[in-house]
PDB file of C-alpha atoms in Angstrom:
ATOM      1  CA  MET A1298     -20.315  72.385  38.383  1.00 52.00           C
ATOM      2  CA  ASN A1299     -20.012  68.674  38.249  1.00 53.00           C
ATOM      3  CA  THR A1300     -23.217  67.088  38.898  1.00 56.00           C
ATOM      4  CA  PRO A1301     -23.599  63.196  39.338  1.00 55.00           C
ATOM      5  CA  TYR A1302     -25.796  63.340  36.082  1.00 56.00           C
ATOM      6  CA  LYS A1303     -22.927  64.479  34.092  1.00 56.00           C
ATOM      7  CA  ASN A1304     -20.720  61.258  35.663  1.00 73.00           C
ATOM      8  CA  ILE A1305     -23.291  59.075  34.633  1.00 75.00           C
ATOM      9  CA  TYR A1306     -23.449  60.461  31.052  1.00 73.00           C
ATOM     10  CA  GLN A1307     -19.573  59.885  31.125  1.00 78.00           C
ATOM     11  CA  VAL A1308     -19.687  56.368  32.131  1.00 72.00           C
ATOM     12  CA  LEU A1309     -22.147  55.614  29.583  1.00 74.00           C
ATOM     13  CA  LYS A1310     -20.214  57.379  26.855  1.00 77.00           C
ATOM     14  CA  LEU A1311     -17.273  55.467  28.111  1.00 79.00           C
ATOM     15  CA  ASN A1312     -19.485  52.075  27.687  1.00 79.00           C
ATOM     16  CA  ARG A1313     -20.414  52.713  24.307  1.00 82.00           C
ATOM     17  CA  PHE A1314     -17.042  53.546  23.247  1.00 81.00           C
ATOM     18  CA  ILE A1315     -15.850  50.379  24.444  1.00 85.00           C
ATOM     19  CA  VAL A1316     -18.836  48.291  22.936  1.00 82.00           C
ATOM     20  CA  LEU A1317     -18.337  50.072  19.718  1.00 84.00           C
ATOM     21  CA  ILE A1318     -14.442  48.807  19.871  1.00 87.00           C
ATOM     22  CA  VAL A1319     -15.658  45.029  21.083  1.00 85.00           C
ATOM     23  CA  VAL A1320     -18.076  44.875  17.751  1.00 86.00           C
ATOM     24  CA  ILE A1321     -15.595  46.235  15.854  1.00 90.00           C
ATOM     25  CA  GLY A1322     -13.037  43.754  16.936  1.00 85.00           C
ATOM     26  CA  ALA A1323     -15.402  40.750  16.368  1.00 86.00           C
ATOM     27  CA  VAL A1324     -16.438  41.963  13.016  1.00 87.00           C
ATOM     28  CA  LEU A1325     -12.986  41.928  11.724  1.00 88.00           C
ATOM     29  CA  THR A1326     -12.054  38.983  13.620  1.00 88.00           C
ATOM     30  CA  CYS A1327     -14.856  36.918  11.775  1.00 88.00           C
ATOM     31  CA  ILE A1328     -13.924  38.290   8.356  1.00 91.00           C
ATOM     32  CA  VAL A1329     -10.454  37.153   8.643  1.00 87.00           C
ATOM     33  CA  SER A1330     -11.824  33.280   9.886  1.00 86.00           C
ATOM     34  CA  VAL A1331     -13.728  33.790   6.977  1.00 87.00           C
ATOM     35  CA  ILE A1332     -11.074  34.887   4.279  1.00 89.00           C
ATOM     36  CA  LEU A1333      -8.463  32.314   6.431  1.00 84.00           C
ATOM     37  CA  VAL A1334     -11.325  29.275   6.130  1.00 80.00           C
ATOM     38  CA  MET A1335     -11.506  29.945   2.139  1.00 80.00           C
ATOM     39  CA  GLN A1336      -8.592  29.951   1.039  1.00 77.00           C
ATOM     40  CA  LEU A1337      -7.546  26.681   2.697  1.00 72.00           C
ATOM     41  CA  HIS A1338     -10.569  25.077   1.610  1.00 63.00           C
ATOM     42  CA  LYS A1339      -9.550  26.224  -2.051  1.00 62.00           C
ATOM     43  CA  GLU A1340      -5.995  24.570  -0.966  1.00 61.00           C
ATOM     44  CA  VAL A1341      -7.371  21.828   0.057  1.00 56.00           C
ATOM     45  CA  VAL A1342      -9.637  21.431  -3.065  1.00 52.00           C
ATOM     46  CA  ASN A1343      -6.986  22.283  -5.484  1.00 50.00           C
ATOM     47  CA  ASN A1344      -3.999  19.893  -4.383  1.00 53.00           C
ATOM     48  CA  ALA A1345      -5.794  17.303  -1.601  1.00 55.00           C
ATOM     49  CA  PHE A1346      -6.722  14.951  -4.379  1.00 55.00           C
ATOM     50  CA  VAL A1347      -5.202  12.685  -7.317  1.00 54.00           C
ATOM     51  CA  VAL A1348      -6.843  10.731 -10.362  1.00 53.00           C
ATOM     52  CA  ASN A1349      -5.983   7.344 -10.487  1.00 57.00           C
ATOM     53  CA  LYS A1350      -5.660   5.248 -13.501  1.00 55.00           C
ATOM     54  CA  ASP A1351      -9.495   4.710 -14.331  1.00 55.00           C
ATOM     55  CA  GLY A1352     -10.440   8.282 -13.711  1.00 55.00           C
ATOM     56  CA  ARG A1353     -11.472   8.248 -10.115  1.00 55.00           C
ATOM     57  CA  VAL A1354     -10.707  11.196  -7.905  1.00 49.00           C
ATOM     58  CA  ILE A1355      -9.246  10.155  -4.522  1.00 56.00           C
ATOM     59  CA  PRO A1356      -8.111  12.182  -1.680  1.00 62.00           C
ATOM     60  CA  LEU A1357      -3.998  12.298  -1.148  1.00 58.00           C
ATOM     61  CA  LYS A1358      -4.529  10.872   2.408  1.00 59.00           C
ATOM     62  CA  LEU A1359      -6.465   8.137   1.385  1.00 57.00           C
ATOM     63  CA  VAL A1360      -4.073   7.075  -1.468  1.00 59.00           C
ATOM     64  CA  SER A1361      -1.008   7.679   1.563  1.00 67.00           C
ATOM     65  CA  GLN A1362      -3.548   5.155   3.609  1.00 71.00           C
ATOM     66  CA  ASN A1363      -3.398   2.712   0.778  1.00 76.00           C
ATOM     67  CA  GLU A1364       0.176   2.904  -0.099  1.00 78.00           C
ATOM     68  CA  ASN A1365       1.264   2.288   3.082  1.00 89.00           C
ATOM     69  CA  LEU A1366      -1.550  -1.250   3.173  1.00 92.00           C
ATOM     70  CA  GLU A1367      -0.085  -2.531   0.206  1.00 92.00           C
ATOM     71  CA  VAL A1368       3.518  -2.091   1.396  1.00 91.00           C
ATOM     72  CA  GLU A1369       2.467  -3.623   4.784  1.00 93.00           C
ATOM     73  CA  ALA A1370       0.383  -6.671   3.252  1.00 96.00           C
ATOM     74  CA  LEU A1371       3.179  -7.874   0.754  1.00 96.00           C
ATOM     75  CA  SER A1372       5.946  -7.568   3.792  1.00 95.00           C
ATOM     76  CA  HIS A1373       3.255  -9.318   5.788  1.00 97.00           C
ATOM     77  CA  LEU A1374       2.801 -11.993   2.960  1.00 98.00           C
ATOM     78  CA  GLU A1375       6.542 -12.409   2.501  1.00 97.00           C
ATOM     79  CA  LEU A1376       7.451 -13.149   6.341  1.00 97.00           C
ATOM     80  CA  PHE A1377       4.584 -15.578   6.801  1.00 98.00           C
ATOM     81  CA  HIS A1378       5.618 -17.509   3.478  1.00 98.00           C
ATOM     82  CA  THR A1379       8.967 -17.210   4.658  1.00 98.00           C
ATOM     83  CA  TYR A1380       8.358 -18.761   7.887  1.00 98.00           C
ATOM     84  CA  PHE A1381       6.015 -21.338   6.811  1.00 98.00           C
ATOM     85  CA  TYR A1382       7.986 -22.776   3.848  1.00 98.00           C
ATOM     86  CA  ASN A1383      12.002 -21.936   4.925  1.00 98.00           C
ATOM     87  CA  ILE A1384      12.898 -24.832   7.094  1.00 97.00           C
ATOM     88  CA  ASP A1385      14.995 -27.373   7.561  1.00 96.00           C
ATOM     89  CA  ALA A1386      15.424 -29.923  11.182  1.00 94.00           C
ATOM     90  CA  SER A1387      16.829 -26.943  12.942  1.00 94.00           C
ATOM     91  CA  ASN A1388      14.507 -24.595  12.971  1.00 96.00           C
ATOM     92  CA  TYR A1389      10.814 -25.220  11.591  1.00 96.00           C
ATOM     93  CA  GLU A1390       9.543 -25.505  15.082  1.00 96.00           C
ATOM     94  CA  LYS A1391      10.513 -22.004  15.866  1.00 97.00           C
ATOM     95  CA  ASN A1392       9.554 -20.850  12.311  1.00 97.00           C
ATOM     96  CA  LEU A1393       6.192 -22.418  12.405  1.00 97.00           C
ATOM     97  CA  GLU A1394       5.235 -20.961  15.773  1.00 97.00           C
ATOM     98  CA  LYS A1395       5.821 -17.627  14.460  1.00 97.00           C
ATOM     99  CA  ALA A1396       4.116 -18.174  11.201  1.00 98.00           C
ATOM    100  CA  LEU A1397       0.722 -19.255  13.175  1.00 97.00           C
ATOM    101  CA  TRP A1398       0.601 -15.931  14.446  1.00 97.00           C
ATOM    102  CA  LEU A1399       0.097 -14.639  11.296  1.00 98.00           C
ATOM    103  CA  GLY A1400      -2.670 -16.773  10.312  1.00 98.00           C
ATOM    104  CA  ASN A1401      -5.877 -18.113  11.450  1.00 97.00           C
ATOM    105  CA  SER A1402      -7.098 -21.248  12.008  1.00 97.00           C
ATOM    106  CA  SER A1403      -7.003 -22.353   7.846  1.00 98.00           C
ATOM    107  CA  ILE A1404      -3.111 -21.873   8.967  1.00 97.00           C
ATOM    108  CA  ASP A1405      -3.075 -24.312  11.788  1.00 97.00           C
ATOM    109  CA  ALA A1406      -5.297 -26.591   9.866  1.00 98.00           C
ATOM    110  CA  LEU A1407      -2.567 -26.457   7.385  1.00 98.00           C
ATOM    111  CA  TYR A1408      -0.129 -27.029   9.479  1.00 98.00           C
ATOM    112  CA  ARG A1409      -2.037 -29.818  11.150  1.00 97.00           C
ATOM    113  CA  GLN A1410      -2.351 -31.851   7.756  1.00 97.00           C
ATOM    114  CA  LYS A1411       1.220 -31.466   6.989  1.00 97.00           C
ATOM    115  CA  LYS A1412       2.056 -32.863  10.382  1.00 96.00           C
ATOM    116  CA  ALA A1413       0.182 -35.765  10.152  1.00 97.00           C
ATOM    117  CA  ASP A1414       1.175 -36.257   6.394  1.00 97.00           C
ATOM    118  CA  GLY A1415       4.667 -36.782   7.968  1.00 96.00           C
ATOM    119  CA  VAL A1416       5.875 -33.987   6.359  1.00 95.00           C
ATOM    120  CA  TYR A1417       8.123 -32.561   9.511  1.00 96.00           C
ATOM    121  CA  ASN A1418       9.128 -36.099  10.606  1.00 96.00           C
ATOM    122  CA  ARG A1419      10.764 -36.617   6.891  1.00 95.00           C
ATOM    123  CA  LEU A1420      12.219 -33.397   7.245  1.00 94.00           C
ATOM    124  CA  LEU A1421      13.861 -34.397  10.641  1.00 94.00           C
ATOM    125  CA  GLN A1422      14.838 -38.131   9.234  1.00 94.00           C
ATOM    126  CA  TYR A1423      16.337 -36.899   5.677  1.00 93.00           C
ATOM    127  CA  SER A1424      18.037 -33.695   7.296  1.00 93.00           C
ATOM    128  CA  LEU A1425      15.873 -31.999   4.390  1.00 96.00           C
ATOM    129  CA  VAL A1426      16.234 -28.522   3.567  1.00 97.00           C
ATOM    130  CA  GLN A1427      13.703 -26.600   2.657  1.00 97.00           C
ATOM    131  CA  LYS A1428      15.105 -22.811   1.089  1.00 97.00           C
ATOM    132  CA  VAL A1429      12.740 -20.303  -0.258  1.00 98.00           C
ATOM    133  CA  LEU A1430      14.041 -18.589  -3.342  1.00 97.00           C
ATOM    134  CA  SER A1431      11.282 -16.160  -4.135  1.00 97.00           C
ATOM    135  CA  ILE A1432       8.565 -14.528  -3.157  1.00 98.00           C
ATOM    136  CA  ASN A1433       5.858 -12.817  -5.190  1.00 98.00           C
ATOM    137  CA  SER A1434       2.052 -11.617  -4.189  1.00 98.00           C
ATOM    138  CA  LYS A1435      -0.694  -9.563  -5.774  1.00 98.00           C
ATOM    139  CA  VAL A1436      -3.306  -7.912  -3.225  1.00 97.00           C
ATOM    140  CA  ASP A1437      -6.497  -6.253  -3.849  1.00 96.00           C
ATOM    141  CA  ILE A1438      -6.559  -3.568  -1.401  1.00 93.00           C
ATOM    142  CA  GLN A1439      -9.913  -2.172  -2.702  1.00 90.00           C
ATOM    143  CA  HIS A1440     -12.236  -4.457  -1.286  1.00 93.00           C
ATOM    144  CA  LYS A1441     -11.957  -5.832   2.444  1.00 94.00           C
ATOM    145  CA  PRO A1442     -11.156  -8.744   3.012  1.00 97.00           C
ATOM    146  CA  TYR A1443      -8.110  -7.998   0.740  1.00 97.00           C
ATOM    147  CA  ARG A1444      -7.886 -11.004  -1.236  1.00 98.00           C
ATOM    148  CA  PHE A1445      -4.338 -12.078  -2.345  1.00 98.00           C
ATOM    149  CA  GLU A1446      -2.394 -14.768  -4.216  1.00 98.00           C
ATOM    150  CA  THR A1447       1.641 -15.329  -3.691  1.00 98.00           C
ATOM    151  CA  THR A1448       3.568 -17.830  -6.089  1.00 98.00           C
ATOM    152  CA  THR A1449       6.422 -18.995  -3.675  1.00 98.00           C
ATOM    153  CA  ILE A1450       9.755 -20.784  -5.075  1.00 98.00           C
ATOM    154  CA  PHE A1451      11.297 -22.814  -3.125  1.00 97.00           C
ATOM    155  CA  GLU A1452      13.778 -26.074  -3.226  1.00 97.00           C
ATOM    156  CA  ILE A1453      14.423 -29.067  -1.084  1.00 96.00           C
ATOM    157  CA  ASN A1454      17.764 -30.067  -0.772  1.00 96.00           C
ATOM    158  CA  ARG A1455      18.294 -33.811  -0.282  1.00 91.00           C
ATOM    159  CA  GLY A1456      21.697 -33.208  -0.262  1.00 88.00           C
ATOM    160  CA  SER A1457      22.943 -35.356  -3.753  1.00 89.00           C
ATOM    161  CA  VAL A1458      19.823 -34.250  -5.006  1.00 93.00           C
ATOM    162  CA  VAL A1459      18.260 -30.148  -5.186  1.00 94.00           C
ATOM    163  CA  ASP A1460      14.599 -30.217  -6.415  1.00 95.00           C
ATOM    164  CA  THR A1461      12.965 -26.539  -7.059  1.00 97.00           C
ATOM    165  CA  TYR A1462       8.693 -25.996  -6.915  1.00 97.00           C
ATOM    166  CA  GLU A1463       6.266 -23.376  -7.713  1.00 98.00           C
ATOM    167  CA  LEU A1464       3.975 -22.889  -5.245  1.00 98.00           C
ATOM    168  CA  ILE A1465       0.908 -20.825  -5.301  1.00 98.00           C
ATOM    169  CA  THR A1466      -1.624 -19.745  -2.347  1.00 98.00           C
ATOM    170  CA  THR A1467      -4.591 -17.851  -1.992  1.00 98.00           C
ATOM    171  CA  GLY A1468      -6.531 -16.345   0.793  1.00 98.00           C
ATOM    172  CA  LYS A1469      -7.748 -12.848   2.505  1.00 98.00           C
ATOM    173  CA  LEU A1470      -6.242 -10.949   4.631  1.00 98.00           C
ATOM    174  CA  ILE A1471      -8.150  -9.012   7.745  1.00 98.00           C
ATOM    175  CA  HIS A1472      -7.266  -6.521  10.151  1.00 96.00           C
ATOM    176  CA  VAL A1473      -6.648  -6.950  13.356  1.00 95.00           C
ATOM    177  CA  ASP A1474      -4.727  -5.568  16.640  1.00 93.00           C
ATOM    178  CA  ARG A1475      -0.824  -4.982  15.704  1.00 92.00           C
ATOM    179  CA  ASN A1476       0.889  -7.445  18.078  1.00 91.00           C
ATOM    180  CA  PHE A1477       4.832  -6.294  18.962  1.00 87.00           C
ATOM    181  CA  PRO A1478       6.568  -8.552  17.934  1.00 89.00           C
ATOM    182  CA  LYS A1479       4.431 -11.297  17.027  1.00 93.00           C
ATOM    183  CA  ASN A1480       2.243  -9.784  14.467  1.00 94.00           C
ATOM    184  CA  THR A1481       3.097  -6.041  13.876  1.00 92.00           C
ATOM    185  CA  HIS A1482       1.512  -5.233  10.553  1.00 93.00           C
ATOM    186  CA  GLY A1483      -1.588  -5.982  12.241  1.00 93.00           C
ATOM    187  CA  LEU A1484      -3.219  -8.027   9.522  1.00 97.00           C
ATOM    188  CA  LEU A1485      -4.075 -12.034  10.004  1.00 98.00           C
ATOM    189  CA  ILE A1486      -4.225 -14.282   6.957  1.00 98.00           C
ATOM    190  CA  THR A1487      -7.378 -16.358   6.539  1.00 98.00           C
ATOM    191  CA  ASN A1488      -9.163 -19.039   4.006  1.00 98.00           C
ATOM    192  CA  PHE A1489      -5.239 -19.787   3.394  1.00 98.00           C
ATOM    193  CA  PHE A1490      -5.016 -22.229   0.567  1.00 98.00           C
ATOM    194  CA  GLU A1491      -2.417 -23.960  -1.406  1.00 98.00           C
ATOM    195  CA  LYS A1492      -3.703 -23.988  -5.038  1.00 97.00           C
ATOM    196  CA  THR A1493      -1.125 -25.324  -7.185  1.00 98.00           C
ATOM    197  CA  LEU A1494       2.485 -27.050  -6.582  1.00 97.00           C
ATOM    198  CA  LYS A1495       4.612 -28.204  -9.483  1.00 97.00           C
ATOM    199  CA  LYS A1496       8.280 -28.945  -9.833  1.00 96.00           C
ATOM    200  CA  LEU A1497      10.356 -26.991 -11.985  1.00 96.00           C
ATOM    201  CA  GLU A1498      12.939 -28.337 -14.438  1.00 90.00           C
ATOM    202  CA  ASN A1499      16.003 -26.287 -15.188  1.00 81.00           C
ATOM    203  CA  TYR A1500      15.202 -23.031 -13.060  1.00 78.00           C
ATOM    204  CA  GLU A1501      18.473 -21.828 -12.480  1.00 69.00           C
ATOM    205  CA  ASN A1502      19.068 -22.109 -16.242  1.00 44.00           C
ATOM    206  CA  SER A1503      15.476 -20.485 -17.050  1.00 45.00           C
ATOM    207  CA  GLU A1504      16.767 -17.721 -14.751  1.00 46.00           C
ATOM    208  CA  GLU A1505      19.626 -16.826 -16.776  1.00 44.00           C
TER     209      GLU A1505
END
């Protein structure tokens, strides 16, 4: 004969069984999760770091970021020096406008000084062609702002005479918002300074 008490016992027994299954499942899930986390941590510790030249341990992600930063910084400097110094009577206004987007007021001040000194008037008056031959930059990306020094070799074609010069410029780079297409690298030149300028004799022969 079935009684309500018997049904209650059956229900409680079923509940205990379900709870037991849930607890066992939760414990197994925790154990598996801990094992996976430990394995992942071990892989990260063993594989996510490199040792640089001076013995410091650096995360691979940071290394990758630094490599990308250096590439972008060098590209930014090459782009700027090309725009600012590779000019002639037909393109100087367009190139200088592009160059001014890549630097701060120190670039604008230099541009205004050159303009006041008649540099661009002589470019027009004598149909001069100033052509960049090479750009070589060094950037310290270990400390912000990033200091740089760039050596630019350029020639000035005066028609019958071609003179070659070496210009060394210095400054710093800071991060800014990327602006497409005017400043795609998201870097800005500050404290720009034309450090030295000298005429090179027999430049073509020295390159051979």
